[in-house]
Amino acid sequence: MTLQEQQRILVIEDEPAIRELVCKLLDIHGFVTHGEGDGETGLNAAREWRPDALILDLMLPFVDGFEVCRQLRAEPPQEAVGILILSARSDHESRVRAFELGADRYLTKPFHPNEVLRELLSLRESPDGSEVGLRRRRRIDVVDGPNYRGQVDELVADLFHTTPMAPAEIAETCAVLLDVGRELLDHHAEDVAPGSVHLTCEIFDDRLRHVVNYDGEPNRSNGGWKAVRDAFSHESVVGEPSVEQKLGGSFVETLHPHELVLTRPFRSA
Amino acid sequence: MSLGEFEAEVARRAIRCFVELAYPDGNVPKNRAQFVDDLDSATLEQILAKTGVEKLPQESSGATGGNALRIGNAWYPHMKMWIRPYSEAPGFVLGVDTHDDLGIKPDHPEWDQVQQLKARNLELARRIESRWAEEGLPTQEGLLRRYLSDAQPGSSEGDRT
């Protein structure tokens, strides 16, 4: 029994091939799916079929995805449905508008199938309060060195401005992340493709959560995932604290495929 | 994030394919025809630096970025081709942005005409992406088929790309 079994997903996408393939993707992962090709029939299906979540394109004929969001959020029976936007529109305005109208998640095309699965699974977490107190979320992609370093630098600024962490703790956290990224990029390039590892740092009122995701190809050997797990948890050298100890917690695998999570409470909380 | 194996020859093929389907009678607007004529001798850097090629915003996540080219079509000048990076080989994906969200409400007098325009644009966008896929160029549909084919050995999902 998997977490997503029996979860009903309505896919509203006007491109028949994409709609059919997304439904098939979800079917093989245990979801129950239904597809519609425009906003108007999609709204009707949402009202009648009562899905747990919607995968919603924005550019739809007759009634667009923004309007679908707006109408569903205004109807009490539908206001709790999870809405994942899947759109070719990557502009800031579209994202802001979608979130203002009630979207929960937003993925741009091209999307990796694993991203869709991950976002759908994460939609289930919101209602139980796990997002309460979330101040900031920053995703870092383990790509080339300078790009990765730049993203970690941005995280440093977030930690300084939004957490009670001491400067020395922030410096250590970021040094650890840089070391891990360097190790993956320099020593595991054969198993771990650049861009296949994502680290999401979520800053809450009382804690910092590190979420590591690996999007390696499904049929690849497990070498990549093993390298990622090792990099984030192994003992470094004798007498030195491990990566986990330096980050102030322990990584645990979650129900999501290829995901590790470490939560570190703030001392002052 | 880089565009992987997106090279000048790939760009030329993708752009020419778009233009051929978008302007089936060959009446390509002068500036766009010139753009296509200049492709032969251009490097990828030169192609992406040309007037009319937009750089798409790259988020801090690195998840998006890439470029968009406003090539238009015979009845609507704003339709775009986009190239975006992708985390797996070949490192990029091609797509069509109909770019026709005109913000018109159903009570607008031109609502029906706009819906017809959008339907026509969508149909063209699908044809362009299908042609790219036939020519072995990566599209979102192709990537999904490949994933499903890998996930379900023996399935024929990969055959159509």
Short mmCIF file of C-alpha atoms in Angstrom, two decimals:
data_model
loop_
_atom_site.label_atom_id
_atom_site.label_comp_id
_atom_site.label_asym_id
_atom_site.label_seq_id
_atom_site.Cartn_x
_atom_site.Cartn_y
_atom_site.Cartn_z
CA MET A 1 0.00 0.00 0.00
CA THR A 2 1.47 3.33 -1.00
CA LEU A 3 0.55 6.78 0.19
CA GLN A 4 -1.00 7.80 -3.12
CA GLU A 5 -3.29 4.81 -3.54
CA GLN A 6 -6.88 5.87 -4.02
CA GLN A 7 -5.89 9.52 -4.36
CA ARG A 8 -8.03 10.98 -7.16
CA ILE A 9 -6.35 13.38 -9.53
CA LEU A 10 -8.15 15.45 -12.15
CA VAL A 11 -5.85 16.45 -15.01
CA ILE A 12 -7.05 19.51 -16.92
CA GLU A 13 -4.77 19.94 -19.91
CA ASP A 14 -5.77 20.88 -23.44
CA GLU A 15 -3.00 19.00 -25.21
CA PRO A 16 -4.46 15.49 -25.56
CA ALA A 17 -1.09 13.73 -25.71
CA ILE A 18 0.26 15.47 -22.60
CA ARG A 19 -3.03 14.88 -20.76
CA GLU A 20 -3.01 11.20 -21.66
CA LEU A 21 0.65 10.76 -20.71
CA VAL A 22 0.32 12.57 -17.38
CA CYS A 23 -2.70 10.39 -16.54
CA LYS A 24 -0.70 7.31 -17.48
CA LEU A 25 2.23 8.48 -15.36
CA LEU A 26 -0.05 8.86 -12.36
CA ASP A 27 -1.90 5.60 -13.05
CA ILE A 28 1.29 3.56 -12.87
CA HIS A 29 2.12 5.22 -9.55
CA GLY A 30 -1.20 4.21 -8.02
CA PHE A 31 -3.28 7.34 -8.45
CA VAL A 32 -6.82 7.29 -9.83
CA THR A 33 -7.05 9.78 -12.68
CA HIS A 34 -9.54 11.56 -14.88
CA GLY A 35 -8.66 13.93 -17.70
CA GLU A 36 -10.45 16.92 -19.21
CA GLY A 37 -9.36 19.14 -22.08
CA ASP A 38 -10.76 22.57 -21.24
CA GLY A 39 -11.57 24.73 -18.26
CA GLU A 40 -15.33 24.47 -18.48
CA THR A 41 -15.53 20.67 -18.58
CA GLY A 42 -12.72 20.60 -16.03
CA LEU A 43 -14.75 22.70 -13.60
CA ASN A 44 -17.76 20.44 -14.08
CA ALA A 45 -15.64 17.34 -13.50
CA ALA A 46 -14.15 18.86 -10.34
CA ARG A 47 -17.63 19.52 -8.98
CA GLU A 48 -19.01 16.10 -9.83
CA TRP A 49 -15.99 13.84 -9.36
CA ARG A 50 -14.56 15.60 -6.26
CA PRO A 51 -10.85 14.91 -6.84
CA ASP A 52 -8.23 15.18 -4.10
CA ALA A 53 -6.07 17.29 -6.35
CA LEU A 54 -6.00 18.97 -9.75
CA ILE A 55 -3.18 19.16 -12.23
CA LEU A 56 -4.09 22.29 -14.10
CA ASP A 57 -2.73 23.91 -17.23
CA LEU A 58 -3.16 27.69 -17.39
CA MET A 59 -3.66 28.20 -21.09
CA LEU A 60 -6.96 26.44 -21.68
CA PRO A 61 -9.69 27.14 -24.22
CA PHE A 62 -12.88 28.97 -23.11
CA VAL A 63 -12.18 29.11 -19.37
CA ASP A 64 -8.49 29.40 -18.56
CA GLY A 65 -6.65 27.86 -15.61
CA PHE A 66 -6.68 31.09 -13.59
CA GLU A 67 -10.46 31.18 -13.76
CA VAL A 68 -10.68 27.49 -12.81
CA CYS A 69 -8.60 28.27 -9.71
CA ARG A 70 -10.70 31.28 -8.81
CA GLN A 71 -14.02 29.50 -9.18
CA LEU A 72 -12.98 26.38 -7.28
CA ARG A 73 -11.57 28.34 -4.37
CA ALA A 74 -14.86 30.25 -4.13
CA GLU A 75 -16.93 27.06 -3.76
CA PRO A 76 -16.91 25.59 -0.26
CA PRO A 77 -16.96 21.93 -1.37
CA GLN A 78 -13.89 22.52 -3.55
CA GLU A 79 -11.90 25.01 -1.53
CA ALA A 80 -9.63 22.36 -0.02
CA VAL A 81 -8.73 20.61 -3.26
CA GLY A 82 -5.00 20.65 -3.97
CA ILE A 83 -4.09 22.55 -7.13
CA LEU A 84 -0.84 21.95 -8.96
CA ILE A 85 -0.29 24.26 -11.92
CA LEU A 86 1.61 22.76 -14.84
CA SER A 87 2.28 25.51 -17.34
CA ALA A 88 4.66 26.67 -20.03
CA ARG A 89 4.35 30.15 -18.52
CA SER A 90 7.41 30.83 -16.42
CA ASP A 91 6.91 34.55 -15.91
CA HIS A 92 6.73 35.94 -12.41
CA GLU A 93 3.33 37.57 -12.99
CA SER A 94 1.66 34.29 -13.91
CA ARG A 95 3.03 32.59 -10.83
CA VAL A 96 1.94 35.39 -8.54
CA ARG A 97 -1.52 35.49 -10.09
CA ALA A 98 -1.91 31.71 -9.85
CA PHE A 99 -0.92 31.68 -6.17
CA GLU A 100 -3.18 34.66 -5.44
CA LEU A 101 -6.09 32.79 -6.99
CA GLY A 102 -5.45 29.72 -4.87
CA ALA A 103 -2.90 27.46 -6.57
CA ASP A 104 -0.81 25.40 -4.14
CA ARG A 105 2.12 24.45 -6.36
CA TYR A 106 3.48 25.66 -9.70
CA LEU A 107 5.66 23.71 -12.12
CA THR A 108 6.83 25.05 -15.46
CA LYS A 109 7.23 23.06 -18.65
CA PRO A 110 9.41 21.24 -19.33
CA PHE A 111 8.76 19.29 -16.17
CA HIS A 112 10.36 16.04 -15.10
CA PRO A 113 7.80 13.34 -14.26
CA ASN A 114 9.39 12.90 -10.82
CA GLU A 115 8.72 16.57 -10.09
CA VAL A 116 5.02 16.07 -10.73
CA LEU A 117 4.90 13.05 -8.44
CA ARG A 118 6.83 14.87 -5.72
CA GLU A 119 4.64 17.96 -5.86
CA LEU A 120 1.46 15.88 -5.76
CA LEU A 121 2.70 14.00 -2.74
CA SER A 122 3.73 17.22 -1.04
CA LEU A 123 0.22 18.61 -1.53
CA ARG A 124 -0.95 16.08 1.01
CA GLU A 125 1.29 17.54 3.67
CA SER A 126 -0.18 20.99 3.75
CA PRO A 127 -3.49 20.32 5.49
CA ASP A 128 -1.87 18.62 8.51
CA GLY A 129 -0.06 21.77 9.51
CA SER A 130 3.46 20.82 8.42
CA GLU A 131 3.74 24.10 6.53
CA VAL A 132 2.62 26.26 9.45
CA GLY A 133 5.28 28.77 10.35
CA LEU A 134 7.10 28.43 7.04
CA ARG A 135 8.91 31.69 6.43
CA ARG A 136 10.99 30.94 3.42
CA ARG A 137 11.78 28.09 1.07
CA ARG A 138 14.87 28.10 -1.10
CA ARG A 139 15.65 25.39 -3.61
CA ILE A 140 19.27 24.78 -4.51
CA ASP A 141 20.20 22.68 -7.52
CA VAL A 142 23.49 20.85 -7.42
CA VAL A 143 24.76 21.93 -10.82
CA ASP A 144 28.11 23.42 -11.77
CA GLY A 145 30.35 24.79 -9.04
CA PRO A 146 29.87 28.57 -9.45
CA ASN A 147 26.11 28.25 -9.88
CA TYR A 148 25.83 26.02 -6.82
CA ARG A 149 28.01 28.33 -4.76
CA GLY A 150 25.88 31.31 -5.78
CA GLN A 151 22.73 29.55 -4.64
CA VAL A 152 24.31 28.62 -1.30
CA ASP A 153 25.36 32.27 -0.87
CA GLU A 154 21.72 33.28 -1.30
CA LEU A 155 20.78 30.80 1.40
CA VAL A 156 23.36 32.40 3.72
CA ALA A 157 21.55 35.71 3.34
CA ASP A 158 18.21 34.05 4.10
CA LEU A 159 19.60 32.39 7.22
CA PHE A 160 21.11 35.64 8.47
CA HIS A 161 17.91 37.59 7.96
CA THR A 162 15.23 35.10 8.95
CA THR A 163 16.65 32.78 11.61
CA PRO A 164 18.07 33.12 15.11
CA MET A 165 21.14 31.09 14.05
CA ALA A 166 24.51 32.50 15.13
CA PRO A 167 26.84 33.60 12.31
CA ALA A 168 29.21 30.74 13.12
CA GLU A 169 26.39 28.20 12.80
CA ILE A 170 25.30 29.68 9.48
CA ALA A 171 28.85 29.62 8.21
CA GLU A 172 29.21 25.98 9.22
CA THR A 173 25.89 24.98 7.65
CA CYS A 174 26.87 26.57 4.37
CA ALA A 175 30.39 25.14 4.48
CA VAL A 176 28.85 21.68 4.88
CA LEU A 177 26.50 22.21 1.96
CA LEU A 178 29.36 23.42 -0.22
CA ASP A 179 31.46 20.39 0.75
CA VAL A 180 28.64 17.99 -0.04
CA GLY A 181 27.93 19.67 -3.37
CA ARG A 182 31.60 19.62 -4.28
CA GLU A 183 31.85 15.95 -3.39
CA LEU A 184 28.85 15.07 -5.57
CA LEU A 185 30.05 17.16 -8.50
CA ASP A 186 33.72 16.21 -8.31
CA HIS A 187 33.72 12.61 -7.15
CA HIS A 188 30.39 11.13 -8.23
CA ALA A 189 29.89 12.70 -11.65
CA GLU A 190 29.47 9.28 -13.27
CA ASP A 191 26.55 8.34 -11.05
CA VAL A 192 25.02 11.72 -10.25
CA ALA A 193 24.16 13.90 -13.23
CA PRO A 194 24.44 17.67 -12.67
CA GLY A 195 21.02 19.04 -11.82
CA SER A 196 19.66 15.70 -10.61
CA VAL A 197 20.11 16.57 -6.93
CA HIS A 198 18.02 19.33 -5.39
CA LEU A 199 18.32 20.62 -1.88
CA THR A 200 15.39 22.58 -0.52
CA CYS A 201 16.02 24.58 2.65
CA GLU A 202 12.81 25.49 4.45
CA ILE A 203 13.06 28.09 7.18
CA PHE A 204 10.29 27.85 9.75
CA ASP A 205 9.67 29.98 12.83
CA ASP A 206 11.24 27.34 15.04
CA ARG A 207 13.32 25.10 12.81
CA LEU A 208 15.29 24.65 9.62
CA ARG A 209 14.41 21.73 7.38
CA HIS A 210 16.74 20.38 4.70
CA VAL A 211 15.02 18.30 2.02
CA VAL A 212 17.24 16.43 -0.43
CA ASN A 213 15.71 15.06 -3.63
CA TYR A 214 17.36 12.97 -6.29
CA ASP A 215 15.85 12.79 -9.80
CA GLY A 216 18.14 10.19 -11.32
CA GLU A 217 16.84 8.21 -14.23
CA PRO A 218 14.56 5.42 -13.00
CA ASN A 219 16.42 2.65 -14.75
CA ARG A 220 19.85 3.84 -13.84
CA SER A 221 21.76 1.80 -11.30
CA ASN A 222 21.21 2.82 -7.72
CA GLY A 223 24.71 4.24 -7.61
CA GLY A 224 23.48 7.81 -7.86
CA TRP A 225 21.02 7.58 -5.01
CA LYS A 226 23.58 5.75 -2.86
CA ALA A 227 26.14 8.46 -3.56
CA VAL A 228 23.63 11.13 -2.57
CA ARG A 229 22.68 9.33 0.65
CA ASP A 230 26.32 8.78 1.53
CA ALA A 231 27.28 12.35 0.78
CA PHE A 232 24.64 13.72 3.12
CA SER A 233 25.18 11.33 5.96
CA HIS A 234 28.63 9.78 5.99
CA GLU A 235 31.24 10.24 8.66
CA SER A 236 33.93 12.48 7.21
CA VAL A 237 37.27 11.76 8.88
CA VAL A 238 38.12 10.30 12.23
CA GLY A 239 37.59 12.83 14.96
CA GLU A 240 35.49 15.10 12.74
CA PRO A 241 31.74 15.41 13.13
CA SER A 242 29.60 13.96 10.33
CA VAL A 243 27.62 16.03 7.85
CA GLU A 244 24.47 15.30 9.84
CA GLN A 245 26.08 16.33 13.11
CA LYS A 246 27.25 19.57 11.56
CA LEU A 247 23.73 20.24 10.27
CA GLY A 248 22.26 19.50 13.69
CA GLY A 249 20.03 16.50 13.02
CA SER A 250 19.66 13.23 11.17
CA PHE A 251 18.57 12.61 7.60
CA VAL A 252 15.66 10.22 7.27
CA GLU A 253 14.18 8.77 4.09
CA THR A 254 10.56 9.71 3.48
CA LEU A 255 7.71 8.09 1.59
CA HIS A 256 8.60 10.24 -1.40
CA PRO A 257 10.86 8.49 -3.88
CA HIS A 258 14.54 9.37 -3.39
CA GLU A 259 14.06 11.96 -0.67
CA LEU A 260 15.92 12.65 2.56
CA VAL A 261 14.80 15.10 5.24
CA LEU A 262 16.70 16.56 8.18
CA THR A 263 15.04 18.89 10.66
CA ARG A 264 17.12 21.09 12.93
CA PRO A 265 15.33 23.01 15.69
CA PHE A 266 16.55 26.50 16.51
CA ARG A 267 18.13 26.63 19.93
CA SER A 268 16.39 29.82 20.90
CA ALA A 269 12.94 28.49 19.96
CA MET B 1 21.84 25.92 -16.31
CA SER B 2 23.18 25.13 -19.78
CA LEU B 3 21.19 24.00 -22.79
CA GLY B 4 23.16 20.77 -23.10
CA GLU B 5 23.32 19.55 -26.69
CA PHE B 6 21.38 22.46 -28.12
CA GLU B 7 23.70 23.49 -30.92
CA ALA B 8 23.49 25.76 -33.95
CA GLU B 9 22.42 22.98 -36.31
CA VAL B 10 19.64 21.90 -33.93
CA ALA B 11 18.48 25.51 -33.64
CA ARG B 12 18.42 25.86 -37.43
CA ARG B 13 16.35 22.70 -37.86
CA ALA B 14 13.89 23.66 -35.14
CA ILE B 15 13.44 27.24 -36.38
CA ARG B 16 13.05 26.23 -40.03
CA CYS B 17 10.49 23.62 -39.08
CA PHE B 18 8.52 26.22 -37.12
CA VAL B 19 8.64 28.74 -39.96
CA GLU B 20 7.63 26.18 -42.58
CA LEU B 21 4.48 25.24 -40.68
CA ALA B 22 3.68 28.72 -39.39
CA TYR B 23 3.90 30.31 -42.84
CA PRO B 24 2.71 27.50 -45.15
CA ASP B 25 2.29 29.79 -48.17
CA GLY B 26 5.87 31.00 -47.80
CA ASN B 27 4.92 34.61 -47.15
CA VAL B 28 7.27 35.10 -44.23
CA PRO B 29 7.48 38.69 -42.94
CA LYS B 30 10.64 40.39 -44.12
CA ASN B 31 12.44 40.65 -40.79
CA ARG B 32 11.72 37.00 -39.96
CA ALA B 33 12.74 35.82 -43.40
CA GLN B 34 16.00 37.69 -42.95
CA PHE B 35 16.43 36.06 -39.55
CA VAL B 36 16.06 32.62 -41.15
CA ASP B 37 18.35 33.48 -44.05
CA ASP B 38 21.06 34.53 -41.61
CA LEU B 39 20.95 31.26 -39.71
CA ASP B 40 23.21 29.32 -42.04
CA SER B 41 26.36 31.16 -41.19
CA ALA B 42 25.57 31.83 -37.53
CA THR B 43 26.94 30.17 -34.43
CA LEU B 44 24.55 29.29 -31.64
CA GLU B 45 25.75 32.30 -29.65
CA GLN B 46 25.04 34.54 -32.64
CA ILE B 47 21.59 33.03 -33.13
CA LEU B 48 20.65 33.53 -29.48
CA ALA B 49 22.01 37.07 -29.50
CA LYS B 50 19.85 38.16 -32.44
CA THR B 51 17.17 40.79 -32.12
CA GLY B 52 13.90 39.20 -31.17
CA VAL B 53 15.43 36.36 -29.18
CA GLU B 54 14.43 36.75 -25.55
CA LYS B 55 16.33 35.37 -22.63
CA LEU B 56 13.85 33.67 -20.30
CA PRO B 57 14.21 34.50 -16.63
CA GLN B 58 16.24 32.01 -14.63
CA GLU B 59 14.96 31.53 -11.13
CA SER B 60 17.30 31.14 -8.22
CA SER B 61 16.42 27.45 -8.32
CA GLY B 62 17.92 27.21 -11.80
CA ALA B 63 14.79 25.31 -12.79
CA THR B 64 13.93 27.47 -15.75
CA GLY B 65 15.70 29.81 -18.09
CA GLY B 66 16.48 29.35 -21.74
CA ASN B 67 15.32 31.44 -24.66
CA ALA B 68 12.21 32.36 -26.59
CA LEU B 69 11.98 33.44 -30.23
CA ARG B 70 8.95 35.39 -31.37
CA ILE B 71 8.50 33.90 -34.84
CA GLY B 72 4.75 34.39 -35.16
CA ASN B 73 2.57 32.74 -37.77
CA ALA B 74 0.62 33.72 -40.88
CA TRP B 75 -2.33 35.11 -38.90
CA TYR B 76 -0.85 36.04 -35.51
CA PRO B 77 2.58 37.64 -35.12
CA HIS B 78 3.28 36.85 -31.47
CA MET B 79 3.56 33.07 -31.31
CA LYS B 80 6.90 31.94 -29.89
CA MET B 81 9.25 29.03 -29.93
CA TRP B 82 11.00 28.34 -26.63
CA ILE B 83 14.08 26.37 -25.65
CA ARG B 84 14.50 25.49 -22.01
CA PRO B 85 17.10 23.51 -20.12
CA TYR B 86 16.23 20.04 -18.87
CA SER B 87 17.98 17.94 -16.26
CA GLU B 88 18.41 14.87 -18.46
CA ALA B 89 19.89 14.28 -21.91
CA PRO B 90 19.91 16.03 -24.30
CA GLY B 91 19.77 18.86 -21.77
CA PHE B 92 17.09 20.96 -23.44
CA VAL B 93 13.47 20.86 -24.56
CA LEU B 94 11.67 22.71 -27.33
CA GLY B 95 8.14 24.02 -27.10
CA VAL B 96 5.68 26.48 -28.60
CA ASP B 97 4.14 29.31 -26.60
CA THR B 98 1.01 30.53 -28.38
CA HIS B 99 1.37 33.77 -26.41
CA ASP B 100 -2.27 34.69 -26.97
CA ASP B 101 -3.62 35.28 -23.49
CA LEU B 102 -5.33 38.53 -24.41
CA GLY B 103 -7.24 38.93 -21.16
CA ILE B 104 -10.58 39.07 -22.94
CA LYS B 105 -13.68 38.17 -20.92
CA PRO B 106 -16.69 36.25 -22.28
CA ASP B 107 -18.79 39.42 -22.42
CA HIS B 108 -16.29 41.12 -24.74
CA PRO B 109 -17.67 41.61 -28.29
CA GLU B 110 -14.64 39.85 -29.81
CA TRP B 111 -14.72 36.87 -27.45
CA ASP B 112 -15.72 34.36 -30.14
CA GLN B 113 -13.08 35.58 -32.58
CA VAL B 114 -10.40 35.38 -29.92
CA GLN B 115 -11.44 31.83 -29.05
CA GLN B 116 -11.16 30.90 -32.71
CA LEU B 117 -7.73 32.49 -32.89
CA LYS B 118 -6.57 30.58 -29.81
CA ALA B 119 -7.90 27.29 -31.13
CA ARG B 120 -6.10 27.86 -34.42
CA ASN B 121 -2.87 28.79 -32.65
CA LEU B 122 -3.08 25.72 -30.42
CA GLU B 123 -3.62 23.45 -33.37
CA LEU B 124 -0.56 24.91 -35.08
CA ALA B 125 1.51 24.64 -31.90
CA ARG B 126 0.66 20.94 -31.67
CA ARG B 127 1.61 20.38 -35.29
CA ILE B 128 4.97 22.09 -34.81
CA GLU B 129 5.76 20.10 -31.67
CA SER B 130 4.69 16.88 -33.40
CA ARG B 131 6.97 17.65 -36.34
CA TRP B 132 9.87 18.35 -33.96
CA ALA B 133 9.23 15.01 -32.28
CA GLU B 134 9.14 13.24 -35.66
CA GLU B 135 12.52 14.78 -36.42
CA GLY B 136 13.95 13.51 -33.16
CA LEU B 137 14.00 16.88 -31.42
CA PRO B 138 13.12 16.81 -27.72
CA THR B 139 9.66 17.97 -26.64
CA GLN B 140 7.76 17.64 -23.39
CA GLU B 141 5.64 14.91 -24.94
CA GLY B 142 8.71 13.01 -26.06
CA LEU B 143 10.28 13.19 -22.61
CA LEU B 144 7.12 11.86 -20.98
CA ARG B 145 6.95 9.01 -23.48
CA ARG B 146 10.58 8.16 -22.81
CA TYR B 147 10.01 8.16 -19.05
CA LEU B 148 6.97 5.91 -19.35
CA SER B 149 8.76 3.61 -21.75
CA ASP B 150 11.62 3.26 -19.25
CA ALA B 151 9.21 2.81 -16.36
CA GLN B 152 7.22 0.14 -18.16
CA PRO B 153 9.63 -2.12 -20.04
CA GLY B 154 7.91 -3.57 -23.10
CA SER B 155 5.57 -0.62 -23.50
CA SER B 156 5.60 1.16 -26.84
CA GLU B 157 5.48 4.69 -25.42
CA GLY B 158 8.91 5.48 -26.72
CA ASP B 159 8.10 4.50 -30.28
CA ARG B 160 6.36 7.70 -31.22
CA THR B 161 9.19 10.10 -30.58
#
